[in-house]
Coordinates of C-alpha atoms in Angstrom, one line a residue:
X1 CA 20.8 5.8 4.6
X2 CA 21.8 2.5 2.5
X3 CA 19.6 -0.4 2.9
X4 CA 22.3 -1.5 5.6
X5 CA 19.6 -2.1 8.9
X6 CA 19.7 -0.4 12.0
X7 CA 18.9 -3.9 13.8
X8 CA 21.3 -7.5 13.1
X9 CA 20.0 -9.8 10.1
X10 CA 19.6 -12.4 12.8
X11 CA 16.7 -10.6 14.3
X12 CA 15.5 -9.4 10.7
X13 CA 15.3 -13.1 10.1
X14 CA 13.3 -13.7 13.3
X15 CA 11.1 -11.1 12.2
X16 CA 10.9 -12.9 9.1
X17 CA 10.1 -16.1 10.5
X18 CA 8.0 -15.1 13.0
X19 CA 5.3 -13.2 10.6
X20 CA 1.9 -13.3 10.0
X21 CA 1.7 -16.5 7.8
X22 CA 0.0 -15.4 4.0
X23 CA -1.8 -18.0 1.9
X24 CA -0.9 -15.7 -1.7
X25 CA -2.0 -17.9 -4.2
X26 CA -1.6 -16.7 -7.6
X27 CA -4.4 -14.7 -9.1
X28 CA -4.6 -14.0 -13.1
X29 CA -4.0 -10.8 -14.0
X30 CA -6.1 -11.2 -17.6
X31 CA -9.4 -12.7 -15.2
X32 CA -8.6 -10.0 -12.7
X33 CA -7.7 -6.7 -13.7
X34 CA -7.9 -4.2 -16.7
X35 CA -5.0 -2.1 -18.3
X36 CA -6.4 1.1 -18.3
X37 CA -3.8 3.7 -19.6
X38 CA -0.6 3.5 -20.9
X39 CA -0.6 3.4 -24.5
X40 CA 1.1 -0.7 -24.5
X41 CA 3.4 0.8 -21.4
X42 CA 1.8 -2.4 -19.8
X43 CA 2.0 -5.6 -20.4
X44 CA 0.3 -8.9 -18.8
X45 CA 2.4 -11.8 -19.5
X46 CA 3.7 -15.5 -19.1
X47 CA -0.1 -16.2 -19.5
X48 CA -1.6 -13.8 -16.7
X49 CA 1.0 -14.6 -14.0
X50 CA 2.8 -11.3 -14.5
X51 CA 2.3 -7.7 -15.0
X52 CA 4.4 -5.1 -15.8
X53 CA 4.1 -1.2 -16.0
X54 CA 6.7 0.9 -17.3
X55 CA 7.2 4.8 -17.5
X56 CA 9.4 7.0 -20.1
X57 CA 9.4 10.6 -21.0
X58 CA 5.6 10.6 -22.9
X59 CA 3.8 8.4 -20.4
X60 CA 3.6 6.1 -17.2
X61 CA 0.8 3.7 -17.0
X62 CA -1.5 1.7 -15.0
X63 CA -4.3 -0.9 -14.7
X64 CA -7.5 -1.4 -11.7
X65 CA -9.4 -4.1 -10.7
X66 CA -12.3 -5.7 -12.4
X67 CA -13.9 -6.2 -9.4
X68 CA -14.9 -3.9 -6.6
X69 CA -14.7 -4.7 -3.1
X70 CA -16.0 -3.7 0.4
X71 CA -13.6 -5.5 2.7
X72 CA -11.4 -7.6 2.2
X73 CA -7.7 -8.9 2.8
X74 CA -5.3 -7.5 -0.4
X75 CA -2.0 -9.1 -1.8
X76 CA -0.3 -8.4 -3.9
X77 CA 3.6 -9.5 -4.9
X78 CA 6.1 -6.5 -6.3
X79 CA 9.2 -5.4 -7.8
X80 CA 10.3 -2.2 -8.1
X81 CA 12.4 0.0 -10.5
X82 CA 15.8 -0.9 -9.9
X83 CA 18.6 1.3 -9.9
X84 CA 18.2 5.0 -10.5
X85 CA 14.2 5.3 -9.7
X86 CA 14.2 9.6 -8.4
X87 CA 11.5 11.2 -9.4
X88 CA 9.3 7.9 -10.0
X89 CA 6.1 6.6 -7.8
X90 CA 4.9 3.8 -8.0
X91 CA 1.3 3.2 -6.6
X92 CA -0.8 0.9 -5.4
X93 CA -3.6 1.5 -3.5
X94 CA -7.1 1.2 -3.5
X95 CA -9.9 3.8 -3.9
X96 CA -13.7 5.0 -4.4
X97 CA -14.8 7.3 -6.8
X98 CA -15.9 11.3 -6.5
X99 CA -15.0 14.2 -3.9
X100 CA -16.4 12.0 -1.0
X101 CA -14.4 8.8 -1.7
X102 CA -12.0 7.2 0.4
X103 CA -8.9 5.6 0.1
X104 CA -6.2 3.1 1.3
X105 CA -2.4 4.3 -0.1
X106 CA 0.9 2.5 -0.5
X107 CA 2.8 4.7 -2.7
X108 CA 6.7 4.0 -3.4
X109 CA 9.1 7.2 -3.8
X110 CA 11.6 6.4 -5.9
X111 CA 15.4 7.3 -5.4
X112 CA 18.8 7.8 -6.1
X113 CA 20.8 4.4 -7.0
X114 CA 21.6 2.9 -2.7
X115 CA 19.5 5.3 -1.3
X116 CA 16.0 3.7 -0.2
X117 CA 12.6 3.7 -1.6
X118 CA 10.4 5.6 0.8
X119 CA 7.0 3.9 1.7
X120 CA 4.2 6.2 2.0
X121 CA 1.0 5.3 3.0
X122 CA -2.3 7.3 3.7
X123 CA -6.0 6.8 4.6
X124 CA -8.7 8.6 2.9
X125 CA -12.3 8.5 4.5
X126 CA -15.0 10.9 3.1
X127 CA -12.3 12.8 1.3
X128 CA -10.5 13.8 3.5
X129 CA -6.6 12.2 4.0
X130 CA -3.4 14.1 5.6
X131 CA -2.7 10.8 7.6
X132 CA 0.1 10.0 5.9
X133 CA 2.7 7.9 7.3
X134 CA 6.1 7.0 5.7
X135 CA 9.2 4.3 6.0
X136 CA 12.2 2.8 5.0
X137 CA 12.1 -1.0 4.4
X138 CA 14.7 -3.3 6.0
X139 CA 15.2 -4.9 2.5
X140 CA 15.8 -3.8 -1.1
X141 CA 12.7 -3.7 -2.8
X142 CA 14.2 -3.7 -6.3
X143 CA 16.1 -6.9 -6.0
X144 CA 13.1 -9.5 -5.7
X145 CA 9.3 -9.7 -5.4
X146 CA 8.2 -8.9 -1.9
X147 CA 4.1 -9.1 -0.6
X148 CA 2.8 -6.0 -0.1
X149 CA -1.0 -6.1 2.0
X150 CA -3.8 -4.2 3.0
X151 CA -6.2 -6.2 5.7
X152 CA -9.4 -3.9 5.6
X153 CA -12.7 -5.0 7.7
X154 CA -15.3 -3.1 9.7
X155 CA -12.3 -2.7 12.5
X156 CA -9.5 -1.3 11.3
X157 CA -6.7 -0.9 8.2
X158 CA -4.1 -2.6 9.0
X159 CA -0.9 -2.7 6.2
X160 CA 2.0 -5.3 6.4
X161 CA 4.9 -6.0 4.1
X162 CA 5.7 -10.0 4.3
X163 CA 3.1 -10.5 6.8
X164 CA 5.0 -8.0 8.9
X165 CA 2.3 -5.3 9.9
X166 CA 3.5 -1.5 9.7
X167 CA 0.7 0.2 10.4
X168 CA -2.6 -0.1 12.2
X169 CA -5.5 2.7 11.2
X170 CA -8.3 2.0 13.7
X171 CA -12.2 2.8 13.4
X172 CA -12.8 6.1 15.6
X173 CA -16.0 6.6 14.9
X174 CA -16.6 6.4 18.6
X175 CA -15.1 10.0 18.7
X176 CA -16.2 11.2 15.3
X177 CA -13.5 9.7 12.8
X178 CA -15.2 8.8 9.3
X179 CA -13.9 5.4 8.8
X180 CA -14.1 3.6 5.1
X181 CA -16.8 1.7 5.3
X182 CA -19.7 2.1 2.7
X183 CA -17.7 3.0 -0.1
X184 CA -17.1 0.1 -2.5
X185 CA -13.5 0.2 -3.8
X186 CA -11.3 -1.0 -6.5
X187 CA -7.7 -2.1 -6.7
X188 CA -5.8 0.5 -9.0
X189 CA -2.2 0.7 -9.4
X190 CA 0.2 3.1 -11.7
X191 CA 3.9 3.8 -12.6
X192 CA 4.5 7.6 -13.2
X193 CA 6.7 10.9 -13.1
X194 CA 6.4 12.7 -10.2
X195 CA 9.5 14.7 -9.9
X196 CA 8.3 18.0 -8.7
X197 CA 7.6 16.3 -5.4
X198 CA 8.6 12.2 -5.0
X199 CA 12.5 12.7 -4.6
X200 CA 14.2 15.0 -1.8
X201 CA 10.6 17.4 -2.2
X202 CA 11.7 18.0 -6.0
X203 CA 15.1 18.4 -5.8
X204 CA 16.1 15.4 -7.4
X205 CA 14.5 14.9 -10.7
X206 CA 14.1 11.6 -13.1
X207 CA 17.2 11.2 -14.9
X208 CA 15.4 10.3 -18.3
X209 CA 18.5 8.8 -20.0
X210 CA 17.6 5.2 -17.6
X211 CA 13.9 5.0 -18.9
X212 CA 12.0 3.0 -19.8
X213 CA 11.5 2.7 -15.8
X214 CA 9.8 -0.9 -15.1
X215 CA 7.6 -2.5 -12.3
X216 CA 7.1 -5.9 -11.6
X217 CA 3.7 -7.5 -10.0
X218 CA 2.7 -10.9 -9.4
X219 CA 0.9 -13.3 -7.2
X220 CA -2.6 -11.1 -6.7
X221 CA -4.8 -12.7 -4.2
X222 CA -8.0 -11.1 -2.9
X223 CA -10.1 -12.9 -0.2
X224 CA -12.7 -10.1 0.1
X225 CA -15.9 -9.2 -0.5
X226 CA -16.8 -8.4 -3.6
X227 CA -19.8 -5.4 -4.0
X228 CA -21.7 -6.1 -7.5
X229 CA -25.4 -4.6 -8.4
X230 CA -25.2 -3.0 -4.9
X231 CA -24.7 -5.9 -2.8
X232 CA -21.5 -8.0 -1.1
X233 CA -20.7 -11.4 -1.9
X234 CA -20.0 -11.9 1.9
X235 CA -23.4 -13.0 3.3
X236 CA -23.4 -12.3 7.3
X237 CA -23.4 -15.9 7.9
X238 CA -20.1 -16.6 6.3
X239 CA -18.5 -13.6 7.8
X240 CA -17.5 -15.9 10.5
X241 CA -16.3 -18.8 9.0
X242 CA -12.9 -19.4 8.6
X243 CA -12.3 -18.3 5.2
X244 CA -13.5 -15.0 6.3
X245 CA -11.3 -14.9 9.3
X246 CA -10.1 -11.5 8.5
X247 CA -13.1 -9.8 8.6
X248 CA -12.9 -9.8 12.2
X249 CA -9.2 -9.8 12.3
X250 CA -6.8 -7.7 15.0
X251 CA -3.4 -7.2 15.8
X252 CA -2.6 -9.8 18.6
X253 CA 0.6 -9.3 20.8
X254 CA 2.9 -10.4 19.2
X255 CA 1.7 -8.8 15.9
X256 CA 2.1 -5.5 17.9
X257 CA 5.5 -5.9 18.7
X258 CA 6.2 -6.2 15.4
X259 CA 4.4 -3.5 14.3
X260 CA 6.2 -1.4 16.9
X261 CA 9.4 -3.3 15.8
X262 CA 9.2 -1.5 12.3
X263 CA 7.8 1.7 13.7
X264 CA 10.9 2.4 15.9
X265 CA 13.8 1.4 13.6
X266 CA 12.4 2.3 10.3
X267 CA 9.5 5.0 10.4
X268 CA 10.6 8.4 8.7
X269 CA 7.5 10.5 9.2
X270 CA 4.3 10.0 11.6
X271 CA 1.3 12.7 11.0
X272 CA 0.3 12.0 14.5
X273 CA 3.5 13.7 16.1
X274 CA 3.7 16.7 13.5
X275 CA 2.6 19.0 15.9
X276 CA 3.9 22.2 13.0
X277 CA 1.1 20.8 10.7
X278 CA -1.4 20.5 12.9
X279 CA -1.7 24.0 15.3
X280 CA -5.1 23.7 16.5
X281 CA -4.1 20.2 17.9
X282 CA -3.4 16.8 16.7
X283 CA -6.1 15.0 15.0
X284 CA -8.5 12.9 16.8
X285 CA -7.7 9.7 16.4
X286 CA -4.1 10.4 17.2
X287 CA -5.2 11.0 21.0
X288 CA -6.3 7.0 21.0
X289 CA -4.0 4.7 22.6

């Protein structure tokens, strides 16, 4: 499948226009995050505007977020490896710490030069993930900077690309889901080999004469609540103002048709209809409507 879509460019472009407007203003990536391996593999430049991770044969790399965070709405601006990119992942997701944590995922599988990226996405809550959900994008991710967003509150997990929503993960704790909640988490993101796995389950491995591999990131904006010396920045009486909007945040109709939209023409893989995986029964929270 080339990036050619499934649906006219007209109705990409309503989907466009239609979308979930973003305020992304641009964060600075030396006030808000830390390079934390990589051996110089990444670099923050043109003053903290732009950071780059790269990947050859002795190492990827990666940085994390100063802060930590317990809610919160996540942008975040990228460009992927162009051209060649099997075997690669890039990540960006954010996470807790030890054998309990939990854990919000969009990974990018890299591919063969006009074949797609695969997005994969997955939700962790008290260690335990397998909900992983995957899809083509109706654009090339390579060729420009495109907002990648997790909206994360005491409701749901919801992930959208250009405001476009792609998948909704809903608190079930009503019928005994563990749902990400108490867990403080940080931002972390990394470029690395994965070629026993990322491309075609192995087949295709990472053709080392195109390295250094590059990613591009820009324009990180957090309006969340930040968890320091065991307490949130977001007092309970300014959870409901409208800078906090997203804390109570859903999908309204027309969100949901978009969501649906994407889900039709351009998911590759759904846990909840893997009924192989799963012989004792679907999980739970694939039962809800």
């Amino acid at each position: 499948m080339a990036f050619s879509s499934k649906v006219s460019s007209s109705v990409v472009l309503l989907l466009i226009v239609g979308s979930l407007c973003l305020v992304v203003s641009a964060g600075n990536f030396y006030q808000d995050m830390d390079i934390t391996w990589g051996d110089g593999r990444a670099k923050i430049l043109n003053n903290g505007n732009l950071l780059t991770l790269s990947l050859d044969k002795t190492s990827g790399s990666g940085f994390q977020s100063k802060n930590q965070y317990l809610f919160g709405k996540i942008d975040m601006q990228l460009k992927l490896v162009p051209g060649n990119s099997a075997g690669t992942v890039t990540a960006y997701y954010l996470s807790s710490q030890g054998p309990t944590h939990d854990e919000i995922d969009f990974e990018f599988l890299g591919n063969l030069s006009g074949d797609p990226y695969i997005l994969h996405t997955n939700v962790f809550s008290q260690g335990k993930g397998n909900r992983e959900q995957q899809f083509y994008l109706w654009f090339d991710p390579t060729a420009d900077f495109h907002t990648y967003s997790i909206l994360w509150n005491p409701q749901s997990i919801i992930f959208s690309v250009d405001g476009t929503p792609i998948r909704e993960f809903k608190n079930a704790e009503s019928i005994g889901v563990p749902y990400p909640k108490n867990q403080p988490m940080r931002i972390y993101s990394s470029l690395w080999n994965a070629d026993d796995w990322a491309t075609r389950g192995g087949l295709v491995k990472t053709d080392w004469t195109k390295a250094p591999f590059t990613a591009s990131y820009r324009n990180f904006n957090a309006n969340a609540c930040v968890w320091s010396n065991g307490k949130s920045s977001c007092a309970s009486s300014s959870k409901s103002s409208a800078s906090n909007s997203w804390f109570s945040q859903q999908l309204d109709s027309t969100s949901q048709g978009r969501m649906k939209w994407v889900q039709k023409n351009y998911m590759i893989y759904n846990y909840c209809t893997d009924v192989k995986r799963f012989p004792q029964g679907l999980p739970q929270e694939c039962k809800m409507s």
